[in-house]
Amino acid sequence: MSKAVIAIHGGAGAITRAQFSPEKERLYINALSEIVAAGQALLEAGGSALEAVSEAVRLLEECPLFNAGIGAVFTHDGTHELDACIMDGKTLEAGAVAGVSHIRNPILAARKVLEHSPHVLLIGRGAEIFAQQHGLEPVSPDIFFTQQRWDQLQIARAQRQTVLDHDEPIHPDTKFGTVGAVALDKHGNLAAATSTGGMTNKMVGRVGDSPIIGAGCYANNANVAVSCTGTGEVFMKTLAAYDIAALMEYGGLSLHQATERVVMEKLPALNGSGGIIAIDCAGNVALPFNSEGMYRGYGYVGDAPSVGIYQSQER
Ligand code: ASP
């Protein structure tokens, strides 16, 4: 029996202590702690890693503080296009959706793709029809609206920039990224899940790393489960999530060495910023990021959740 553990992230970026009032910081810390605790409870009750990451990401999508589901960022045209991916390390089965606007919880649609489709990735209208056929009620994209994200789009449009939701020069108050979860269950199974609204002011039709297996999400019981957040195009070009697994499998690197290599060397070499969360098959946890902060947390079953926002802050 392994020591079950879950880790989550709510995006990485230029997040500094100076931007946060104590009240606001508490909001984030509480949200992260509650979601880690929900994942721990599920794992403690014998739930699978797949169930734990799916539920943790669903909760993150429901929380307007984070850029996924409710609270997702806007495209250039003022619409929402959401991406999500889930992967089961035991079977290497994966499911993903991209560019969806009428699904409240894209991670649940990704899971339907994993469980009920011969395919791995469905996009746009096809993904929405498939989700509906499998019991996910369509929603109006209005439910994703938050004033904060709308204001963020106006700033980005005025500056003619496509902006990662956490990058300068977006107002500090509006810096949040993708969400994700990785878990190891009692039976030694790993799973990973990632969900995002993408980048503020992105072109309609743009898809980032989050729904791409091996880029923003990867899990294999043989070595590691990984979920990423950051400059999506660079995570795609470096196959960041799979690269960590490959460095461990072929290079014999430890979890710590592999994640440091990718996050601190390979991504920055292409101007990639962001971070990853990863759990290896022995239950080790790594949460490295090369940005100023990353909303993150983890917890072994039976322990109190440990969460952080800035550099070297875990509590
Ligand atoms: N990686 C995400 C994307 O490019 C954005 C983020 O993590 O903030 O779609």
Tab-separated table of C-alpha atoms and ligand atoms in Angstrom:
chain	number	residue	atom	x	y	z
A	1	MET	CA	0.000	0.000	0.000
A	2	SER	CA	1.383	3.431	-0.869
A	3	LYS	CA	1.024	6.568	1.169
A	4	ALA	CA	-1.724	8.352	-0.736
A	5	VAL	CA	-1.122	12.012	-1.562
A	6	ILE	CA	-2.630	14.795	-3.660
A	7	ALA	CA	-1.123	18.055	-4.971
A	8	ILE	CA	-2.947	20.926	-6.681
A	9	HIS	CA	-2.131	24.224	-8.379
A	10	GLY	CA	-4.152	27.297	-9.229
A	11	GLY	CA	-1.718	28.900	-11.679
A	12	ALA	CA	1.739	30.472	-11.568
A	13	GLY	CA	2.995	33.947	-12.405
A	14	ALA	CA	4.089	37.329	-11.140
A	15	ILE	CA	2.387	36.838	-7.813
A	16	THR	CA	4.079	38.712	-4.981
A	17	ARG	CA	3.273	39.262	-1.340
A	18	ALA	CA	2.944	43.009	-1.917
A	19	GLN	CA	-0.168	42.448	-4.064
A	20	PHE	CA	-2.100	40.709	-1.325
A	21	SER	CA	-4.037	42.119	1.570
A	22	PRO	CA	-4.196	39.672	4.483
A	23	GLU	CA	-7.888	39.091	3.696
A	24	LYS	CA	-7.212	38.310	0.074
A	25	GLU	CA	-4.346	36.025	0.924
A	26	ARG	CA	-6.606	34.171	3.331
A	27	LEU	CA	-9.188	33.667	0.586
A	28	TYR	CA	-6.634	31.871	-1.564
A	29	ILE	CA	-5.071	29.925	1.279
A	30	ASN	CA	-8.488	28.756	2.454
A	31	ALA	CA	-9.629	27.773	-1.039
A	32	LEU	CA	-6.435	25.805	-1.684
A	33	SER	CA	-6.537	24.123	1.748
A	34	GLU	CA	-10.164	23.101	1.366
A	35	ILE	CA	-9.574	21.580	-2.055
A	36	VAL	CA	-6.480	19.670	-0.900
A	37	ALA	CA	-8.502	18.413	2.088
A	38	ALA	CA	-11.331	17.271	-0.199
A	39	GLY	CA	-8.817	15.300	-2.276
A	40	GLN	CA	-7.241	13.792	0.840
A	41	ALA	CA	-10.652	12.708	2.138
A	42	LEU	CA	-11.454	11.040	-1.152
A	43	LEU	CA	-8.150	9.165	-1.188
A	44	GLU	CA	-8.516	8.195	2.471
A	45	ALA	CA	-11.917	6.676	1.725
A	46	GLY	CA	-10.268	4.465	-0.893
A	47	GLY	CA	-11.026	6.683	-3.888
A	48	SER	CA	-8.783	6.322	-6.921
A	49	ALA	CA	-6.175	8.855	-7.981
A	50	LEU	CA	-8.312	9.488	-11.069
A	51	GLU	CA	-11.346	10.339	-8.935
A	52	ALA	CA	-9.262	12.557	-6.658
A	53	VAL	CA	-7.751	14.681	-9.449
A	54	SER	CA	-11.066	14.933	-11.257
A	55	GLU	CA	-12.850	16.158	-8.118
A	56	ALA	CA	-10.046	18.536	-7.099
A	57	VAL	CA	-10.023	20.151	-10.547
A	58	ARG	CA	-13.826	20.340	-10.611
A	59	LEU	CA	-13.674	22.251	-7.308
A	60	LEU	CA	-10.971	24.554	-8.708
A	61	GLU	CA	-13.143	25.169	-11.797
A	62	GLU	CA	-16.049	26.078	-9.532
A	63	CYS	CA	-13.937	28.609	-7.616
A	64	PRO	CA	-13.966	32.048	-9.328
A	65	LEU	CA	-10.537	32.874	-7.886
A	66	PHE	CA	-8.902	30.657	-10.518
A	67	ASN	CA	-8.749	30.792	-14.317
A	68	ALA	CA	-10.743	27.677	-15.215
A	69	GLY	CA	-14.480	27.092	-15.426
A	70	ILE	CA	-16.184	29.918	-13.520
A	71	GLY	CA	-13.726	32.810	-13.613
A	72	ALA	CA	-12.080	31.785	-16.884
A	73	VAL	CA	-10.405	34.497	-18.962
A	74	PHE	CA	-11.762	35.955	-22.227
A	75	THR	CA	-10.594	35.517	-25.815
A	76	HIS	CA	-9.914	38.567	-27.983
A	77	ASP	CA	-13.536	38.456	-29.128
A	78	GLY	CA	-14.842	38.515	-25.582
A	79	THR	CA	-15.826	34.845	-25.602
A	80	HIS	CA	-14.712	31.892	-23.477
A	81	GLU	CA	-12.878	28.857	-24.839
A	82	LEU	CA	-11.950	26.328	-22.207
A	83	ASP	CA	-9.492	23.408	-22.351
A	84	ALA	CA	-9.052	20.424	-20.020
A	85	CYS	CA	-7.285	17.081	-19.840
A	86	ILE	CA	-7.205	14.062	-17.537
A	87	MET	CA	-4.901	11.031	-17.611
A	88	ASP	CA	-4.922	7.732	-15.749
A	89	GLY	CA	-1.394	6.527	-14.974
A	90	LYS	CA	-2.542	2.946	-14.480
A	91	THR	CA	-3.939	2.409	-17.981
A	92	LEU	CA	-2.416	5.402	-19.825
A	93	GLU	CA	-5.987	6.192	-20.878
A	94	ALA	CA	-6.499	9.914	-21.402
A	95	GLY	CA	-9.333	12.266	-22.265
A	96	ALA	CA	-9.268	15.933	-23.230
A	97	VAL	CA	-11.483	18.700	-24.578
A	98	ALA	CA	-10.428	21.985	-26.159
A	99	GLY	CA	-12.159	25.190	-27.191
A	100	VAL	CA	-15.427	24.458	-25.376
A	101	SER	CA	-17.804	27.226	-24.299
A	102	HIS	CA	-20.957	25.465	-23.113
A	103	ILE	CA	-19.617	22.990	-20.562
A	104	ARG	CA	-19.625	24.116	-16.955
A	105	ASN	CA	-16.868	21.713	-15.876
A	106	PRO	CA	-14.543	20.905	-18.778
A	107	ILE	CA	-12.686	18.386	-16.585
A	108	LEU	CA	-15.836	16.265	-16.334
A	109	ALA	CA	-16.157	16.352	-20.120
A	110	ALA	CA	-12.513	15.292	-20.443
A	111	ARG	CA	-13.257	12.384	-18.119
A	112	LYS	CA	-16.239	11.374	-20.268
A	113	VAL	CA	-13.908	11.334	-23.268
A	114	LEU	CA	-11.495	9.126	-21.318
A	115	GLU	CA	-14.223	6.728	-20.215
A	116	HIS	CA	-16.613	6.594	-23.158
A	117	SER	CA	-14.793	7.561	-26.337
A	118	PRO	CA	-12.243	5.744	-28.480
A	119	HIS	CA	-10.555	9.132	-28.964
A	120	VAL	CA	-8.320	11.196	-26.719
A	121	LEU	CA	-9.087	14.817	-27.658
A	122	LEU	CA	-12.383	16.330	-28.809
A	123	ILE	CA	-12.733	20.002	-29.726
A	124	GLY	CA	-15.426	22.673	-29.894
A	125	ARG	CA	-18.931	21.711	-30.889
A	126	GLY	CA	-18.150	18.003	-31.222
A	127	ALA	CA	-16.840	17.921	-27.661
A	128	GLU	CA	-19.933	19.760	-26.440
A	129	ILE	CA	-22.343	17.391	-28.189
A	130	PHE	CA	-20.433	14.391	-26.832
A	131	ALA	CA	-20.518	15.818	-23.293
A	132	GLN	CA	-24.252	16.415	-23.542
A	133	GLN	CA	-24.844	12.883	-24.822
A	134	HIS	CA	-23.057	11.675	-21.712
A	135	GLY	CA	-25.138	13.621	-19.265
A	136	LEU	CA	-23.429	17.012	-18.918
A	137	GLU	CA	-26.104	19.688	-19.303
A	138	PRO	CA	-25.064	22.499	-21.684
A	139	VAL	CA	-24.683	25.926	-20.065
A	140	SER	CA	-24.670	29.485	-21.366
A	141	PRO	CA	-21.132	30.897	-21.535
A	142	ASP	CA	-22.462	33.762	-19.392
A	143	ILE	CA	-21.875	31.630	-16.316
A	144	PHE	CA	-18.118	31.995	-16.795
A	145	PHE	CA	-18.311	35.800	-16.653
A	146	THR	CA	-16.521	37.675	-13.905
A	147	GLN	CA	-16.077	41.447	-13.943
A	148	GLN	CA	-12.424	41.073	-13.078
A	149	ARG	CA	-11.680	38.966	-16.186
A	150	TRP	CA	-13.658	41.372	-18.375
A	151	ASP	CA	-11.627	44.322	-17.102
A	152	GLN	CA	-8.478	42.293	-17.679
A	153	LEU	CA	-9.453	41.797	-21.330
A	154	GLN	CA	-10.010	45.540	-21.804
A	155	ILE	CA	-6.505	46.255	-20.500
A	156	ALA	CA	-4.960	43.572	-22.704
A	157	ARG	CA	-6.868	44.793	-25.772
A	158	ALA	CA	-5.804	48.385	-25.134
A	159	GLN	CA	-2.213	47.213	-24.907
A	160	ARG	CA	-2.656	44.981	-27.950
A	161	GLN	CA	-1.214	42.080	-26.046
A	162	THR	CA	-1.998	38.452	-25.705
A	163	VAL	CA	-1.355	37.964	-22.072
A	164	LEU	CA	-0.896	34.983	-19.883
A	165	ASP	CA	-3.360	35.707	-17.241
A	166	HIS	CA	-0.645	36.048	-14.640
A	167	ASP	CA	1.894	38.065	-16.635
A	168	GLU	CA	2.772	41.730	-16.689
A	169	PRO	CA	1.369	44.214	-17.508
A	170	ILE	CA	-1.947	42.865	-16.374
A	171	HIS	CA	-2.972	44.479	-13.150
A	172	PRO	CA	-1.606	42.490	-10.215
A	173	ASP	CA	-5.095	41.847	-8.931
A	174	THR	CA	-5.904	39.789	-11.976
A	175	LYS	CA	-2.998	37.367	-12.177
A	176	PHE	CA	-4.201	33.814	-12.071
A	177	GLY	CA	-3.526	30.826	-14.294
A	178	THR	CA	-4.588	27.339	-15.115
A	179	VAL	CA	-5.594	24.823	-12.451
A	180	GLY	CA	-4.467	21.243	-12.000
A	181	ALA	CA	-4.117	18.249	-9.719
A	182	VAL	CA	-1.954	15.141	-9.437
A	183	ALA	CA	-2.485	12.231	-7.050
A	184	LEU	CA	-1.194	8.856	-5.908
A	185	ASP	CA	-3.806	6.540	-4.395
A	186	LYS	CA	-3.476	3.758	-1.831
A	187	HIS	CA	-3.090	1.198	-4.585
A	188	GLY	CA	-0.115	2.927	-6.175
A	189	ASN	CA	-2.001	4.468	-9.080
A	190	LEU	CA	-1.090	7.917	-10.367
A	191	ALA	CA	-3.338	10.395	-12.212
A	192	ALA	CA	-3.122	13.972	-13.469
A	193	ALA	CA	-5.663	16.603	-14.518
A	194	THR	CA	-5.380	20.155	-15.889
A	195	SER	CA	-8.040	22.745	-16.811
A	196	THR	CA	-7.817	26.317	-18.067
A	197	GLY	CA	-9.446	29.319	-19.669
A	198	GLY	CA	-6.122	29.867	-21.457
A	199	MET	CA	-4.713	33.325	-22.017
A	200	THR	CA	-6.500	36.661	-21.839
A	201	ASN	CA	-6.993	38.159	-25.304
A	202	LYS	CA	-5.938	34.911	-26.997
A	203	MET	CA	-6.962	34.428	-30.615
A	204	VAL	CA	-10.217	32.598	-31.085
A	205	GLY	CA	-9.251	28.995	-31.800
A	206	ARG	CA	-5.952	29.126	-29.924
A	207	VAL	CA	-5.288	26.003	-27.882
A	208	GLY	CA	-2.508	25.884	-25.303
A	209	ASP	CA	-0.677	23.091	-23.511
A	210	SER	CA	-3.325	22.248	-20.938
A	211	PRO	CA	-5.371	19.744	-23.007
A	212	ILE	CA	-2.335	18.283	-24.764
A	213	ILE	CA	-1.120	14.980	-23.322
A	214	GLY	CA	2.568	15.218	-22.509
A	215	ALA	CA	2.621	19.037	-22.669
A	216	GLY	CA	0.368	20.309	-19.844
A	217	CYS	CA	-0.675	16.967	-18.368
A	218	TYR	CA	0.794	13.470	-18.079
A	219	ALA	CA	0.567	10.423	-15.811
A	220	ASN	CA	2.231	7.023	-15.899
A	221	ASN	CA	2.285	4.626	-12.932
A	222	ALA	CA	5.820	3.654	-13.952
A	223	ASN	CA	7.189	7.029	-12.906
A	224	VAL	CA	5.245	10.255	-12.434
A	225	ALA	CA	2.067	12.362	-12.690
A	226	VAL	CA	2.487	15.998	-13.801
A	227	SER	CA	0.226	19.043	-14.290
A	228	CYS	CA	1.616	22.314	-15.674
A	229	THR	CA	0.820	26.029	-15.690
A	230	GLY	CA	2.524	28.845	-17.554
A	231	THR	CA	3.342	30.025	-21.057
A	232	GLY	CA	1.469	27.288	-22.885
A	233	GLU	CA	3.287	27.486	-26.199
A	234	VAL	CA	6.642	26.790	-24.540
A	235	PHE	CA	5.238	23.875	-22.533
A	236	MET	CA	3.990	22.479	-25.857
A	237	LYS	CA	7.292	22.932	-27.668
A	238	THR	CA	9.230	21.282	-24.836
A	239	LEU	CA	6.599	18.611	-24.088
A	240	ALA	CA	7.256	19.651	-20.517
A	241	ALA	CA	5.099	17.107	-18.667
A	242	TYR	CA	6.307	14.122	-20.674
A	243	ASP	CA	9.866	15.390	-20.589
A	244	ILE	CA	9.850	14.997	-16.807
A	245	ALA	CA	8.677	11.376	-17.181
A	246	ALA	CA	11.299	10.733	-19.866
A	247	LEU	CA	14.128	12.222	-17.818
A	248	MET	CA	13.136	9.885	-14.992
A	249	GLU	CA	12.595	6.815	-17.163
A	250	TYR	CA	15.477	7.068	-19.614
A	251	GLY	CA	17.819	9.355	-17.731
A	252	GLY	CA	17.405	7.838	-14.290
A	253	LEU	CA	16.838	11.267	-12.748
A	254	SER	CA	14.997	11.610	-9.450
A	255	LEU	CA	11.703	13.509	-9.342
A	256	HIS	CA	13.494	16.513	-7.898
A	257	GLN	CA	16.255	16.476	-10.533
A	258	ALA	CA	13.849	16.000	-13.446
A	259	THR	CA	11.446	18.742	-12.390
A	260	GLU	CA	14.275	21.183	-11.668
A	261	ARG	CA	15.832	20.491	-15.074
A	262	VAL	CA	12.608	21.215	-16.904
A	263	VAL	CA	11.308	24.131	-14.854
A	264	MET	CA	14.577	25.911	-14.075
A	265	GLU	CA	16.544	25.172	-17.275
A	266	LYS	CA	14.591	23.897	-20.252
A	267	LEU	CA	11.548	26.166	-20.028
A	268	PRO	CA	13.484	29.395	-19.309
A	269	ALA	CA	15.799	28.610	-22.242
A	270	LEU	CA	12.792	29.261	-24.506
A	271	ASN	CA	11.450	32.107	-22.344
A	272	GLY	CA	8.905	29.839	-20.744
A	273	SER	CA	7.644	30.861	-17.348
A	274	GLY	CA	5.427	28.993	-14.943
A	275	GLY	CA	5.531	25.880	-12.840
A	276	ILE	CA	4.481	22.296	-12.419
A	277	ILE	CA	3.155	19.983	-9.748
A	278	ALA	CA	4.328	16.384	-9.776
A	279	ILE	CA	4.082	13.215	-7.692
A	280	ASP	CA	6.237	10.180	-8.430
A	281	CYS	CA	5.308	6.526	-7.962
A	282	ALA	CA	7.048	6.477	-4.572
A	283	GLY	CA	4.857	9.340	-3.341
A	284	ASN	CA	7.462	12.111	-3.510
A	285	VAL	CA	6.025	15.554	-4.262
A	286	ALA	CA	7.638	18.402	-6.244
A	287	LEU	CA	6.064	21.831	-6.826
A	288	PRO	CA	8.753	23.912	-8.590
A	289	PHE	CA	8.068	27.188	-10.431
A	290	ASN	CA	10.313	29.751	-12.089
A	291	SER	CA	7.856	32.624	-11.705
A	292	GLU	CA	7.449	34.758	-8.611
A	293	GLY	CA	4.631	32.691	-7.263
A	294	MET	CA	2.352	29.743	-7.805
A	295	TYR	CA	-0.881	28.935	-6.029
A	296	ARG	CA	-0.224	25.441	-4.770
A	297	GLY	CA	-0.874	22.870	-2.109
A	298	TYR	CA	-0.463	19.213	-1.258
A	299	GLY	CA	-1.333	16.768	1.456
A	300	TYR	CA	-0.579	13.169	2.385
A	301	VAL	CA	-3.549	11.287	3.736
A	302	GLY	CA	-3.633	11.832	7.489
A	303	ASP	CA	-1.565	15.047	7.400
A	304	ALA	CA	-2.731	18.669	7.418
A	305	PRO	CA	-2.745	20.314	3.946
A	306	SER	CA	0.361	22.327	3.151
A	307	VAL	CA	-0.307	25.328	0.889
A	308	GLY	CA	1.653	28.271	-0.495
A	309	ILE	CA	1.498	31.203	-2.893
A	310	TYR	CA	4.908	32.918	-3.022
A	311	GLN	CA	8.480	31.606	-3.103
A	312	SER	CA	9.479	29.483	-0.114
A	313	GLN	CA	6.178	29.661	1.660
A	314	GLU	CA	4.522	26.509	2.787
A	315	ARG	CA	2.222	26.283	5.721
B	1	ASP	N1	-0.818	27.148	-19.768
B	1	ASP	C1	-2.035	27.879	-19.954
B	1	ASP	C2	-2.274	28.094	-21.428
B	1	ASP	O1	-1.374	28.470	-22.110
B	1	ASP	C3	-2.088	29.197	-19.268
B	1	ASP	C4	-1.669	29.215	-17.819
B	1	ASP	O2	-1.227	28.228	-17.282
B	1	ASP	O3	-1.808	30.265	-17.194
B	1	ASP	O4	-3.335	27.912	-21.901
